Short mmCIF file of C-alpha atoms in Angstrom, two decimals:
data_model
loop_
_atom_site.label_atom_id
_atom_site.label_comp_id
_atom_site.label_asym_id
_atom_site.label_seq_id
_atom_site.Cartn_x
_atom_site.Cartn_y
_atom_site.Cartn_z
CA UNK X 1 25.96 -8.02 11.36
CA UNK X 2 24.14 -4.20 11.60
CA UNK X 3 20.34 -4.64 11.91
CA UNK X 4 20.17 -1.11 11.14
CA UNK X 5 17.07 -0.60 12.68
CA UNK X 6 16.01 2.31 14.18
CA UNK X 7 16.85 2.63 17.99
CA UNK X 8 15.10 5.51 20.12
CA UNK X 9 14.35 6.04 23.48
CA UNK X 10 11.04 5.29 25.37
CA UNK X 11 10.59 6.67 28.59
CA UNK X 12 14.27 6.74 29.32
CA UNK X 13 14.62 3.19 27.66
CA UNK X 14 16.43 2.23 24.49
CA UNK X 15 14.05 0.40 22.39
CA UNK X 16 14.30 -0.89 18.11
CA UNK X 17 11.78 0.51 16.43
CA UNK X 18 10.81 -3.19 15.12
CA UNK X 19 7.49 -5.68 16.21
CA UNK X 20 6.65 -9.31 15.16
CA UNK X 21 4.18 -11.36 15.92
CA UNK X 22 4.52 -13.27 19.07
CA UNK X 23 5.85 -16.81 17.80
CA UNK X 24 8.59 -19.56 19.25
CA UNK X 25 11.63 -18.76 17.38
CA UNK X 26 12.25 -14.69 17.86
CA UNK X 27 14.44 -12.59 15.03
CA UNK X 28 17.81 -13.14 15.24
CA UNK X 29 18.73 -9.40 16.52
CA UNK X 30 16.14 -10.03 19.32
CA UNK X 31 15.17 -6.55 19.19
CA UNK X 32 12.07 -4.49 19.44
CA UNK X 33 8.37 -5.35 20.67
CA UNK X 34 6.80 -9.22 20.45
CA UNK X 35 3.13 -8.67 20.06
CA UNK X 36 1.23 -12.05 21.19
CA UNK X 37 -1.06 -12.61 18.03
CA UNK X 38 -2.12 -11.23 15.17
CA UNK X 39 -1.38 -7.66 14.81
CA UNK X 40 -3.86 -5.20 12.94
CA UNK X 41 -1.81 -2.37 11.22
CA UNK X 42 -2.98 0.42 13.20
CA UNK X 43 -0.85 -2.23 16.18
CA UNK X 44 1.74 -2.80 14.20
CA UNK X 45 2.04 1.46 12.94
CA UNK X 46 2.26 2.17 16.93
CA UNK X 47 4.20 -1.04 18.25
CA UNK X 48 7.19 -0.32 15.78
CA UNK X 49 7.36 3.20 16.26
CA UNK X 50 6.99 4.04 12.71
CA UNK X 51 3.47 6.50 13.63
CA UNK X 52 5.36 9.65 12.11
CA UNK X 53 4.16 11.98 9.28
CA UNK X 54 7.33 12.40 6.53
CA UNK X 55 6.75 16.35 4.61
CA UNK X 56 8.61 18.02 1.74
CA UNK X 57 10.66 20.95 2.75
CA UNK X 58 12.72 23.66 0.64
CA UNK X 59 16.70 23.16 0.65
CA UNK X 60 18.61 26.18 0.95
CA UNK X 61 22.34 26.08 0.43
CA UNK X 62 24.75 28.23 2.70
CA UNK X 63 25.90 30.77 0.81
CA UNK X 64 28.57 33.94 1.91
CA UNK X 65 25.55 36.28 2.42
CA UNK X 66 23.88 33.32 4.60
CA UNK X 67 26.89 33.07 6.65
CA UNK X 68 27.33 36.45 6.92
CA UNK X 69 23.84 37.31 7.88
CA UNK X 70 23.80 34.33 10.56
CA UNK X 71 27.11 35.45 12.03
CA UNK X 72 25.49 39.18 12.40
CA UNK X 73 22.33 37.70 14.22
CA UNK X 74 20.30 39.69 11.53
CA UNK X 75 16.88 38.25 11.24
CA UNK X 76 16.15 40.37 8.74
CA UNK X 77 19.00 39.92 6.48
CA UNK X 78 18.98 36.05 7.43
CA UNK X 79 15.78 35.87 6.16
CA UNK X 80 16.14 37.69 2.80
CA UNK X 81 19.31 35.51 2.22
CA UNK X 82 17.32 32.18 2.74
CA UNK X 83 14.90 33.15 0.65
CA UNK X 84 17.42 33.79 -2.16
CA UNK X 85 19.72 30.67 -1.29
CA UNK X 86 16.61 28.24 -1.96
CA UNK X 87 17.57 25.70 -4.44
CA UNK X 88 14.50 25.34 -7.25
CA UNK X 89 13.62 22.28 -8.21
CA UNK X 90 14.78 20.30 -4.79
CA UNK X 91 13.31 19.36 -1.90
CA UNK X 92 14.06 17.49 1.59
CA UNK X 93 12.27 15.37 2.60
CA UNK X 94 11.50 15.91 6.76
CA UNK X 95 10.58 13.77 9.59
CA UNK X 96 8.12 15.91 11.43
CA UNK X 97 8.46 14.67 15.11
CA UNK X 98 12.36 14.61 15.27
CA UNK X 99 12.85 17.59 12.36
CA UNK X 100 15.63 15.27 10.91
CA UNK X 101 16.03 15.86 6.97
CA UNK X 102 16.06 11.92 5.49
CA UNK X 103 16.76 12.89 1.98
CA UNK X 104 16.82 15.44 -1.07
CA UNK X 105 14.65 14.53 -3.95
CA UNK X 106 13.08 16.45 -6.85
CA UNK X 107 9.62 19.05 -6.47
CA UNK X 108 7.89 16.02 -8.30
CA UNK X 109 8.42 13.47 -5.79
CA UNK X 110 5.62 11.76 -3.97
CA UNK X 111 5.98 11.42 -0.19
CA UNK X 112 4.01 7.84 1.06
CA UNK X 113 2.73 8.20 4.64
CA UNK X 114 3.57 5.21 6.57
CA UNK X 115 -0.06 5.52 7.57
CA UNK X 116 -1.36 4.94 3.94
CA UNK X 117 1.52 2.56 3.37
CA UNK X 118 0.41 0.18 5.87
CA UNK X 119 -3.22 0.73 5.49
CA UNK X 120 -2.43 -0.61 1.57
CA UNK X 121 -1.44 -3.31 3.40
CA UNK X 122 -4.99 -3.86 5.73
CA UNK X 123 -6.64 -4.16 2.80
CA UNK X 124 -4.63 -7.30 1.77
CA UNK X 125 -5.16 -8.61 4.95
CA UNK X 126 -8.49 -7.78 5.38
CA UNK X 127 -9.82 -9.67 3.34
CA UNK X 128 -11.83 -6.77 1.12
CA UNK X 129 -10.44 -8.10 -2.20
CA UNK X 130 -11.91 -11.13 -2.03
CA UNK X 131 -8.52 -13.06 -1.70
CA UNK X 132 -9.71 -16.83 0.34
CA UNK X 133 -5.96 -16.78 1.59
CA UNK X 134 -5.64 -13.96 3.65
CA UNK X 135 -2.29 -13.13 4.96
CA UNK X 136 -1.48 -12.06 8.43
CA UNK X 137 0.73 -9.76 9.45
CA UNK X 138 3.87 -10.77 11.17
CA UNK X 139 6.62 -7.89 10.92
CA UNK X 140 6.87 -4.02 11.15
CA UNK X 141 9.90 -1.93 11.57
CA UNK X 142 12.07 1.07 10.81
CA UNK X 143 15.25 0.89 8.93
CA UNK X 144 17.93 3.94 9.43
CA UNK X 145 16.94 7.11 11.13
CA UNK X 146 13.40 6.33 9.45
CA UNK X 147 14.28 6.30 5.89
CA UNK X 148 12.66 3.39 4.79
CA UNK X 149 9.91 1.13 6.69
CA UNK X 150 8.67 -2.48 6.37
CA UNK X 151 5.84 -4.56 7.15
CA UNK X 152 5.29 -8.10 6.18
CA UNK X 153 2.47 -10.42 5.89
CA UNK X 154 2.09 -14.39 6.18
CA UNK X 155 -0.20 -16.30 4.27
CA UNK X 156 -1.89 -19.81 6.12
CA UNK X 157 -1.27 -22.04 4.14
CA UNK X 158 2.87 -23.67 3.08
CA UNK X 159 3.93 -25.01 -0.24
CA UNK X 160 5.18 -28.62 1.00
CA UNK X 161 8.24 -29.83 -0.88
CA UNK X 162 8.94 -33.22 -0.44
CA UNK X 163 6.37 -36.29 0.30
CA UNK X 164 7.85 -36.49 4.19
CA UNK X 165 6.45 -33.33 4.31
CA UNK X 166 9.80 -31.93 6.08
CA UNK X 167 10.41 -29.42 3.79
CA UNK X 168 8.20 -26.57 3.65
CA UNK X 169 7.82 -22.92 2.08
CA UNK X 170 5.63 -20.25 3.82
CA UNK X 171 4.53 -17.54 1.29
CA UNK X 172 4.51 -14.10 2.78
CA UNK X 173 3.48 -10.79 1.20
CA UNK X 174 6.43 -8.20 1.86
CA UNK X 175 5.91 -4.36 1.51
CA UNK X 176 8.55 -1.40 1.73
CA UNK X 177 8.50 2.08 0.88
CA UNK X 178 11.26 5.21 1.74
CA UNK X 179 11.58 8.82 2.90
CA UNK X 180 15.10 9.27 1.29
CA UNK X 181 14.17 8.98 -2.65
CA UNK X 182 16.30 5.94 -2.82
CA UNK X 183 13.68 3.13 -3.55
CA UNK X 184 10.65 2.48 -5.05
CA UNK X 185 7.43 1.45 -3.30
CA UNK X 186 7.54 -1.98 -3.39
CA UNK X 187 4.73 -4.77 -2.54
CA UNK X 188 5.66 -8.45 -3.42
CA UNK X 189 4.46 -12.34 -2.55
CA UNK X 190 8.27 -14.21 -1.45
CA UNK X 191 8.50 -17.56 -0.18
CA UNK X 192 11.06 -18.28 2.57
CA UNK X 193 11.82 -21.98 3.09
CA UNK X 194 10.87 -22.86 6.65
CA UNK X 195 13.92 -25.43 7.37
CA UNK X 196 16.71 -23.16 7.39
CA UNK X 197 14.28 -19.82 6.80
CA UNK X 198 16.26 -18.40 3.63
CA UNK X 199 14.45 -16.63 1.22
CA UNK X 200 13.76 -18.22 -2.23
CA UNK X 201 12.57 -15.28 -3.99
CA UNK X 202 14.52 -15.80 -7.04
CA UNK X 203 13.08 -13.65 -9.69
CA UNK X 204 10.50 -16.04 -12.07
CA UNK X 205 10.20 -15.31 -16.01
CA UNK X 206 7.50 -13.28 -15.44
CA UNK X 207 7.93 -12.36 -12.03
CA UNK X 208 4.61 -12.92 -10.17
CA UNK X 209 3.00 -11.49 -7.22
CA UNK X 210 5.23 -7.85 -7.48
CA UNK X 211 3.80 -4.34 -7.47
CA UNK X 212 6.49 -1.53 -7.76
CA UNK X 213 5.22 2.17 -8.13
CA UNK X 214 7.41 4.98 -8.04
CA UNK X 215 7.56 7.77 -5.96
CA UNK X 216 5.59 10.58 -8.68
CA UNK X 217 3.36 12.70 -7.18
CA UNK X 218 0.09 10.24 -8.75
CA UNK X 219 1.94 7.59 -5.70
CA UNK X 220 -0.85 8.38 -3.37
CA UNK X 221 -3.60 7.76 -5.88
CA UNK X 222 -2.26 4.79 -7.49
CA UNK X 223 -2.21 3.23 -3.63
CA UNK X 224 -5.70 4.25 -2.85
CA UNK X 225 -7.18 0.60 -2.87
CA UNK X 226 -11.07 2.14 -2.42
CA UNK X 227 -10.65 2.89 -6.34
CA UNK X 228 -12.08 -0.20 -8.24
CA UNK X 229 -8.86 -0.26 -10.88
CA UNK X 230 -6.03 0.17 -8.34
CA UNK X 231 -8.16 -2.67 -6.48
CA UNK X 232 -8.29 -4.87 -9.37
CA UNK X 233 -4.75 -4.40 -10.60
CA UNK X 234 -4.13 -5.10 -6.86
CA UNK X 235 -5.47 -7.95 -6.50
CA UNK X 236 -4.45 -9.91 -9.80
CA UNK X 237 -1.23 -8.99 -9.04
CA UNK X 238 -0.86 -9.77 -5.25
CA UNK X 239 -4.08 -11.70 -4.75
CA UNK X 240 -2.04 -14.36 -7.02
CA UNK X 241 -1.34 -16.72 -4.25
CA UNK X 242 -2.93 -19.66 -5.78
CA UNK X 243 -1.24 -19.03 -9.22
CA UNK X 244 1.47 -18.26 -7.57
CA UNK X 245 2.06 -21.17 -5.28
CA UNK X 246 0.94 -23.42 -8.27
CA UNK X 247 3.47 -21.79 -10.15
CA UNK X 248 6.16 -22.11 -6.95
CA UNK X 249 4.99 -25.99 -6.81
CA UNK X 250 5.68 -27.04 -10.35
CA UNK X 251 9.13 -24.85 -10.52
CA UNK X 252 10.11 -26.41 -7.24
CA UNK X 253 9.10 -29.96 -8.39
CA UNK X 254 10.69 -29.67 -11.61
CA UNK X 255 14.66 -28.38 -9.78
CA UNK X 256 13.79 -32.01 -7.44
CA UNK X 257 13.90 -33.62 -10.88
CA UNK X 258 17.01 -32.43 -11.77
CA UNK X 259 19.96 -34.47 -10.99
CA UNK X 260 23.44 -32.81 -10.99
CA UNK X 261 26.76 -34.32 -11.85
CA UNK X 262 29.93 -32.46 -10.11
CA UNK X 263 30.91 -31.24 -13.74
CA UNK X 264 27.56 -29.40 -13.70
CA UNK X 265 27.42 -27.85 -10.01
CA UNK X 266 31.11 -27.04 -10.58
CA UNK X 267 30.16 -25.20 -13.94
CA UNK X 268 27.24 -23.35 -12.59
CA UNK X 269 28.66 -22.07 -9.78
CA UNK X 270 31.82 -20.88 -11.72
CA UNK X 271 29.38 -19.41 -13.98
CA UNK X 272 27.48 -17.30 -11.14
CA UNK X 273 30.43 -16.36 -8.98
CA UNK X 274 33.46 -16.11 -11.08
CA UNK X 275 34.23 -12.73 -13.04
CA UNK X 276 34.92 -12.40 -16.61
CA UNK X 277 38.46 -12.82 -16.42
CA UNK X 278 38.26 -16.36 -14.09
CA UNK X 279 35.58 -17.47 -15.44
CA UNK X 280 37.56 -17.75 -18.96
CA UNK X 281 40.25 -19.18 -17.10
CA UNK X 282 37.84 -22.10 -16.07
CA UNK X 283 36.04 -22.65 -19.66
CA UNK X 284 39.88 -22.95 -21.08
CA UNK X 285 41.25 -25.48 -18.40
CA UNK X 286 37.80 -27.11 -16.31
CA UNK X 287 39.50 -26.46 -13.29
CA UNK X 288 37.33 -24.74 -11.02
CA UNK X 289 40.94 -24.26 -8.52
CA UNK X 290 43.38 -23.24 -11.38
CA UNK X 291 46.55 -21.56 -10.04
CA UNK X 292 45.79 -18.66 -12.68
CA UNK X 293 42.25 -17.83 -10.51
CA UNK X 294 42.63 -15.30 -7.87
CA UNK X 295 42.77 -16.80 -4.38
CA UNK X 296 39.84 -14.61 -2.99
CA UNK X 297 37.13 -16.19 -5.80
CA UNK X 298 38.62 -19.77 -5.21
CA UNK X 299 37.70 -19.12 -1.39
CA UNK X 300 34.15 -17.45 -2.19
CA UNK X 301 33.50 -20.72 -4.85
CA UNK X 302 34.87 -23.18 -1.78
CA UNK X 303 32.27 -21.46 1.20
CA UNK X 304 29.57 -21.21 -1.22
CA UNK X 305 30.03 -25.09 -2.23
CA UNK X 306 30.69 -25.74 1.91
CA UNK X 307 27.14 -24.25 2.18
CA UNK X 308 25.66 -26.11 -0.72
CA UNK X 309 27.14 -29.50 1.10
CA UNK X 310 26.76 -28.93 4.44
CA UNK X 311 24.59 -25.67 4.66
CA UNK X 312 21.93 -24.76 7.38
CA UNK X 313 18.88 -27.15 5.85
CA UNK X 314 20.83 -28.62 3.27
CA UNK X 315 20.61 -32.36 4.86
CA UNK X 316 16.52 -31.96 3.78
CA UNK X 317 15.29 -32.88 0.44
CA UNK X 318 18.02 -35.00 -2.22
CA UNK X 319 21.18 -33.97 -2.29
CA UNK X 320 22.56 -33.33 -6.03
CA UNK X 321 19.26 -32.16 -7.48
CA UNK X 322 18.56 -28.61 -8.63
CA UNK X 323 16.58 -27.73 -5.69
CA UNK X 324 19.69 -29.01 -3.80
CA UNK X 325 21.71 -26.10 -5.37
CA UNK X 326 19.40 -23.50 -5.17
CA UNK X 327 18.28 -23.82 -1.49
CA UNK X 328 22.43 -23.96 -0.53
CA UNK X 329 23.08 -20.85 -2.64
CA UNK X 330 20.13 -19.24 -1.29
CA UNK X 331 20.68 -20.08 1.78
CA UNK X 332 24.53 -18.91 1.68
CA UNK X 333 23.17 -15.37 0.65
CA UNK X 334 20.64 -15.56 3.72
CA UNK X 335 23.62 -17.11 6.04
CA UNK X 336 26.97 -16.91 4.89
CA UNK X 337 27.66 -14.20 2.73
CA UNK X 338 28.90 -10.11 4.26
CA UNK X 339 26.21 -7.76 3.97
CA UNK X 340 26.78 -4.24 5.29
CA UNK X 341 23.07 -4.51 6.89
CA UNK X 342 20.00 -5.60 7.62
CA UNK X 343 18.83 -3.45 4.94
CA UNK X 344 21.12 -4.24 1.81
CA UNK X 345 20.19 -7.58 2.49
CA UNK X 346 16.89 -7.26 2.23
CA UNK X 347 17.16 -5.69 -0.81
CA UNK X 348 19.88 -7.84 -2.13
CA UNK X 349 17.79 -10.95 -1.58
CA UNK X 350 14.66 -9.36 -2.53
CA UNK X 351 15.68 -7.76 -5.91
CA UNK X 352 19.07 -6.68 -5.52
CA UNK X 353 22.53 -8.61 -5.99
CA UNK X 354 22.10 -12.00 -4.36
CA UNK X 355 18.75 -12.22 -5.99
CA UNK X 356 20.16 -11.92 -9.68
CA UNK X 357 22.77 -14.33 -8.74
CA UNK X 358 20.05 -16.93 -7.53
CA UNK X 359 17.86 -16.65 -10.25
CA UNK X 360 21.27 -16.68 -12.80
CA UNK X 361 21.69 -20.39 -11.35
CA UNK X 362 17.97 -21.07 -11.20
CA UNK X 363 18.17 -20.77 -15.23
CA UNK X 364 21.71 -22.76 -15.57
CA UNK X 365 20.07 -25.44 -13.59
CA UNK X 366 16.99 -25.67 -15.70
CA UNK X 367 19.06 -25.62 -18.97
CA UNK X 368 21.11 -28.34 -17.91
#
């Protein structure tokens, strides 16, 4: 699978433009820098290379009198027909130390500094808002040629599962922004389950612990965390942890008191993965294998039931219960399942597809 991080050279070296925190179990690409301990941002900014400034620039289009004048050498003329070729109300948007254009957006569009967008970040980790459970920060990187960047946080304390205590949840706070016009600036608490380290962010009724701005040219402002309201509306949004893990602890207790009979994981799971047209076919017969299904959603249903059974983590906790069904599907998503990169997963499983599939079953399961 692409990581589709960013790889430059250093010093006549190929390095990812990536850095974690120095821990025993490494990302899976085994790419970029390890830093031993906790990282400050202004560490993390340098470490995974994403210390470049991002500027608006105009977008001309190449018109006959553009190619003419270029094919004359006529600075003169070459000039005048740039200046008429502009296209109003566009813009690309520039990375300054390579000159590479990483998108076209509109003249309204807010460009986030990775600077600012990490130092929204130190103040969450700092400490400043008053939040008792400060996160750390464990990962930084660059996605693409620098179109979008990432750093995420880890909070100290897990949400334990199960009385053995074997089953755990570490909350983390997750924050991405881009350079291409293509996403939102995004800020959210997750938890990833710490057996099999799939994320369970399956999107609650009222979605806690998310802050999504777009990219207007007020961004900037509404990130400035020295301003009281932003700080405020910052902090009972994201400072949520307790809430949230409360919140997190009753959900997951209530899914452990769920117990599913094969009728119901076979109906759920039809429900979630089958299209309109099979999933009739099922409601009509019961048969989650009916000749009349196509073959390729039998085989997705089959892998995705394989994974609930027999799944990385899935032989921790009850088997049968909701939590059962929601830790294999997340964990086929996280595992199992084709995405093109690193990147479309993370935003599948963030907020994406595989996230509205999760939370689809989350609600079958509690309705059953």
């Amino acid at each position: 699978m692409a990581h589709n991080l960013e790889i430059k050279k250093v010093n006549g070296v190929e390095v990812a433009s990536f850095v974690e925190n120095g821990r025993k179990e490494r990302a899976w690409h085994n790419l970029g820098q390890v830093f031993d301990g906790p990282m400050t941002v202004e560490q993390a900014l340098k470490l995974s290379h994403a210390d470049y400034q991002v500027a608006l620039q105009p977008v001309v289009a190449i018109t006959p009198a553009l190619s003419e004048a270029m094919a004359s050498n006529n600075a003169e003329a070459i000039c005048d027909a740039i200046l008429s070729a502009q296209i109003s109300g566009r813009k690309a948007t520039v990375r300054l130390d390579t000159q590479e254009s990483l998108g076209v957006v509109s003249d309204y569009y807010g460009v986030v500094q990775n600077e600012d967008a990490f130092k929204f970040v130190d103040t969450l980790c700092s400490g400043e808002l008053g939040n008792d459970h400060v996160p750390v920060i464990e990962t930084a990187g660059v996605l693409g040629h620098g179109e979008r960047v990432f750093i995420s946080a880890k909070f100290p304390e897990q949400v334990i599962l199960d009385n053995k205590g074997d089953d755990r949840v570490e909350m983390y706070v997750v924050f991405t922004t881009s350079h291409d016009g293509t996403a939102a600036v995004n800020c959210m608490v997750t938890p990833v389950r710490v057996v099999c380290n799939n994320t369970l962010n399956f999107a609650m009724a009222h979605n806690f612990g998310k802050i999504s701005l777009r990219h207007t040219s007020q961004i900037n402002s509404r990130l400035d965390l020295t301003n009281k309201e932003n700080a405020e509306f910052a902090y009972q949004t994201l400072h949520m942890y307790e809430i949230y893990k409360k919140s997190m602890e009753e959900r997951f207790t209530h899914l452990q008191s769920i117990k599913l009979a094969e009728r119901d994981l076979d109906r759920i799971l039809a429900e979630v993965l089958y299209s309109d047209k099979n999933k009739a076919i099922y409601k009509a017969t019961g048969d989650a294998h009916h000749a009349d299904i196509s073959t390729f959603a039998k085989n997705q249903f089959d892998k995705v039931r394989g994974t609930i059974e027999t799944g990385i983590g899935q032989d921790v906790g009850a088997k049968g219960t909701g939590m059962w069904l929601i830790n294999g599907l997340t964990t086929f998503y996280q595992n199992e399942y084709d995405f093109k990169n690193e990147e479309q997963k993370f935003d599948s499983l963030m907020t994406g597809y595989a996230s509205k599939k999760v939370q689809q079953a989350y609600e079958l399961v509690t309705a059953v």
